[in-house]
């Protein structure tokens, strides 16, 4: 049985954004999607994320164990957008400055039909992710997963809820260093990219609880990888 992870996301508070801000935000998500495709062998992403309803997006990975890493890349990139914006644009321009986060769900399961257009695809993974993103809007969660394994769902409800709480408190600068760390960059490399000193990078990573997140991420990836292998 081949399992996939379907990722659904939407911009939190998108109706409060100006049209220009929302358009710029979506462009940023598309840009990140292109960057993630360059890591396709590692992340297993099947093509570009598709935008729908004007403020939502969807993607698929053939490596379910990488789903959380992809979600954290999405949310850290989302929360750091205002940094890249202020470096290149006057602060008076309208942009997603006050609302720099996204709600993201992942559903793990089979896919019966995977077309070039994800909106025309179908399968349990799509159903799980779609139902979950809708329920998250009512519960207030911004990060959640639904798998075929009840015991894993119960365990991850706690760990992913904790991760969501941590991520939701990141500043733009903290999100930026986590984003680069998720891609394997050293603190020296990150310091060069963001034009800050290595001690400053170290402090930002500590305040973002990066080392705790890294341990949880490695554990969750191994747990999912073992579960996926056991179902084949």
Coordinates of C-alpha atoms in Angstrom, one line a residue:
X1 CA 0.0 0.0 0.0
X2 CA 1.6 3.3 -1.1
X3 CA 1.0 6.2 1.2
X4 CA 1.1 9.9 0.5
X5 CA 0.8 13.0 2.6
X6 CA -1.5 15.8 1.3
X7 CA -0.9 19.2 2.6
X8 CA -3.6 21.9 2.8
X9 CA -3.0 25.5 4.0
X10 CA -4.7 28.8 4.1
X11 CA -3.7 32.3 5.1
X12 CA -4.9 33.2 8.6
X13 CA -7.1 36.3 8.5
X14 CA -6.9 36.7 4.8
X15 CA -10.1 38.7 4.6
X16 CA -8.4 41.5 6.6
X17 CA -5.6 41.9 4.0
X18 CA -5.7 44.3 1.2
X19 CA -5.8 42.8 -2.3
X20 CA -2.1 43.8 -2.8
X21 CA -1.1 42.2 0.4
X22 CA -2.9 38.9 -0.3
X23 CA -1.5 38.8 -3.8
X24 CA 2.1 39.3 -2.5
X25 CA 1.6 36.7 0.1
X26 CA 0.4 34.1 -2.4
X27 CA 3.4 35.0 -4.6
X28 CA 5.7 34.2 -1.6
X29 CA 4.0 30.8 -1.2
X30 CA 4.6 30.0 -4.8
X31 CA 8.2 31.1 -4.5
X32 CA 8.7 28.8 -1.6
X33 CA 7.0 25.9 -3.5
X34 CA 9.6 26.4 -6.3
X35 CA 12.4 26.3 -3.8
X36 CA 11.0 23.1 -2.1
X37 CA 10.9 21.4 -5.6
X38 CA 14.6 21.8 -5.8
X39 CA 14.8 19.4 -2.8
X40 CA 12.3 16.9 -4.4
X41 CA 14.6 13.9 -3.8
X42 CA 14.7 14.7 -0.1
X43 CA 11.2 16.0 0.5
X44 CA 9.3 13.9 -2.2
X45 CA 7.1 16.9 -3.3
X46 CA 5.0 16.1 -6.3
X47 CA 5.0 19.3 -8.3
X48 CA 4.1 22.9 -7.4
X49 CA 1.6 23.7 -4.7
X50 CA -1.7 24.7 -6.2
X51 CA -3.5 27.8 -5.2
X52 CA -7.3 27.7 -4.8
X53 CA -10.0 30.0 -3.4
X54 CA -7.6 32.9 -3.6
X55 CA -6.1 32.3 -0.2
X56 CA -5.5 28.6 0.1
X57 CA -3.0 26.1 -1.3
X58 CA -2.5 22.4 -1.6
X59 CA 0.5 20.1 -2.2
X60 CA 1.5 16.4 -2.1
X61 CA 4.5 14.5 -1.0
X62 CA 5.3 10.8 -1.6
X63 CA 7.3 10.8 1.6
X64 CA 4.8 11.2 4.5
X65 CA 7.6 11.2 7.0
X66 CA 8.8 14.6 5.6
X67 CA 5.4 16.2 6.1
X68 CA 6.2 18.0 9.3
X69 CA 9.5 19.4 7.9
X70 CA 7.6 20.8 4.9
X71 CA 4.9 22.3 7.2
X72 CA 7.6 23.9 9.4
X73 CA 9.3 25.3 6.3
X74 CA 6.0 26.7 5.2
X75 CA 5.2 28.3 8.5
X76 CA 8.7 29.6 9.2
X77 CA 8.9 31.1 5.7
X78 CA 5.4 32.6 6.1
X79 CA 6.4 34.3 9.4
X80 CA 9.6 35.7 8.0
X81 CA 8.0 37.3 5.0
X82 CA 7.9 40.7 6.6
X83 CA 11.7 40.7 7.0
X84 CA 12.4 40.2 3.3
X85 CA 9.7 42.8 2.6
X86 CA 11.2 45.5 4.7
X87 CA 14.6 44.9 3.2
X88 CA 13.3 45.6 -0.3
X89 CA 10.3 47.8 0.1
X90 CA 9.4 51.0 1.9
X91 CA 7.5 50.3 5.1
X92 CA 4.5 52.3 3.9
X93 CA 3.6 49.8 1.2
X94 CA 0.7 47.5 2.0
X95 CA 1.8 43.9 2.8
X96 CA 1.0 41.0 5.1
X97 CA 2.8 42.7 8.0
X98 CA 0.4 42.1 10.9
X99 CA -0.8 38.7 9.8
X100 CA 2.3 36.6 8.9
X101 CA 1.1 33.1 9.5
X102 CA -0.7 30.2 7.8
X103 CA -2.9 27.3 9.0
X104 CA -1.6 24.0 7.7
X105 CA -2.9 20.4 7.8
X106 CA -1.5 17.1 6.6
X107 CA -3.5 14.0 5.8
X108 CA -1.7 10.7 5.3
X109 CA -3.3 7.9 3.3
X110 CA -3.7 6.4 -0.1
X111 CA -4.3 8.4 -3.3
X112 CA -6.6 6.8 -5.9
X113 CA -6.1 9.4 -8.5
X114 CA -3.1 11.8 -8.7
X115 CA -3.6 14.1 -11.7
X116 CA -1.5 17.0 -13.0
X117 CA -4.2 19.2 -11.4
X118 CA -4.5 18.4 -7.7
X119 CA -8.0 19.8 -7.5
X120 CA -9.0 16.9 -9.7
X121 CA -7.1 14.3 -7.7
X122 CA -8.8 12.0 -5.1
X123 CA -8.1 9.6 -2.3
X124 CA -8.1 9.1 1.4
X125 CA -5.1 11.4 2.0
X126 CA -7.0 14.3 0.2
X127 CA -10.1 13.7 2.3
X128 CA -8.2 13.6 5.6
X129 CA -6.4 16.8 4.9
X130 CA -9.4 18.6 3.6
X131 CA -11.6 17.7 6.6
X132 CA -8.8 18.5 9.0
X133 CA -8.1 22.0 7.7
X134 CA -11.8 22.9 8.0
X135 CA -12.0 21.6 11.6
X136 CA -8.9 23.5 12.5
X137 CA -10.5 26.8 11.7
X138 CA -13.0 26.2 14.6
X139 CA -10.5 24.7 17.1
X140 CA -7.9 27.4 16.7
X141 CA -5.1 25.1 15.8
X142 CA -2.7 26.1 13.1
X143 CA -0.7 22.8 12.7
X144 CA -2.3 19.3 12.7
X145 CA -2.1 15.9 11.2
X146 CA -4.4 12.9 10.5
X147 CA -2.9 9.5 9.8
X148 CA -4.3 6.0 9.3
X149 CA -3.0 5.0 12.8
X150 CA -5.2 5.9 15.8
X151 CA -2.4 5.5 18.3
X152 CA -0.1 7.9 16.3
X153 CA -2.9 10.4 16.0
X154 CA -3.4 10.4 19.7
X155 CA 0.4 10.8 20.4
X156 CA 0.8 13.5 17.7
X157 CA -2.2 15.5 18.9
X158 CA -0.1 16.4 21.9
X159 CA 3.3 16.9 20.2
X160 CA 2.0 18.8 17.3
X161 CA -0.1 20.9 19.5
X162 CA 3.0 21.8 21.5
X163 CA 4.9 22.6 18.3
X164 CA 2.0 24.8 17.1
X165 CA 2.2 26.7 20.4
X166 CA 5.9 27.3 19.9
X167 CA 5.7 28.3 16.3
X168 CA 2.9 30.7 16.8
X169 CA 5.1 32.7 19.1
X170 CA 8.1 33.1 16.7
X171 CA 9.1 36.6 15.8
X172 CA 10.1 37.2 12.2
X173 CA 13.8 37.0 13.1
X174 CA 13.3 33.7 14.9
X175 CA 11.3 32.2 12.0
X176 CA 14.1 33.3 9.6
X177 CA 16.9 31.4 11.4
X178 CA 14.7 28.3 11.9
X179 CA 13.8 28.3 8.2
X180 CA 17.5 28.2 7.2
X181 CA 18.2 25.6 10.0
X182 CA 15.5 23.3 8.6
X183 CA 17.5 23.2 5.4
X184 CA 20.7 22.1 7.1
X185 CA 22.5 25.4 7.2
X186 CA 25.1 25.9 9.9
X187 CA 24.9 28.9 12.2
X188 CA 27.9 30.4 10.4
X189 CA 26.1 30.0 7.1
X190 CA 22.9 31.6 8.5
X191 CA 24.8 34.5 9.9
X192 CA 26.2 35.2 6.4
X193 CA 22.8 35.0 4.8
X194 CA 21.0 37.3 7.3
X195 CA 23.9 39.6 7.9
X196 CA 24.1 39.0 11.7
X197 CA 26.8 37.7 14.0
X198 CA 27.0 33.9 14.8
X199 CA 26.3 34.7 18.6
X200 CA 23.1 36.6 17.5
X201 CA 22.0 33.6 15.4
X202 CA 22.6 31.2 18.3
X203 CA 20.5 33.4 20.6
X204 CA 17.7 33.6 18.1
X205 CA 17.7 29.8 17.7
X206 CA 17.6 29.3 21.5
X207 CA 14.7 31.8 21.9
X208 CA 12.9 29.9 19.1
X209 CA 13.3 26.6 20.9
X210 CA 15.1 25.2 17.9
X211 CA 16.9 22.4 19.6
X212 CA 13.7 21.1 21.1
X213 CA 12.0 21.4 17.8
X214 CA 14.8 19.6 16.1
X215 CA 14.6 16.6 18.5
X216 CA 10.8 16.4 18.1
X217 CA 11.1 16.6 14.3
X218 CA 13.7 13.8 14.2
X219 CA 11.5 11.7 16.4
X220 CA 8.3 12.3 14.4
X221 CA 10.1 11.6 11.1
X222 CA 11.4 8.3 12.4
X223 CA 8.1 7.3 13.9
X224 CA 6.2 8.0 10.6
X225 CA 8.9 6.4 8.5
X226 CA 8.7 3.2 10.6
X227 CA 4.8 3.2 10.4
X228 CA 4.9 3.7 6.6
X229 CA 7.4 0.8 6.2
X230 CA 5.2 -1.5 8.3
X231 CA 2.2 -1.0 6.1
X232 CA 3.9 -2.0 2.8

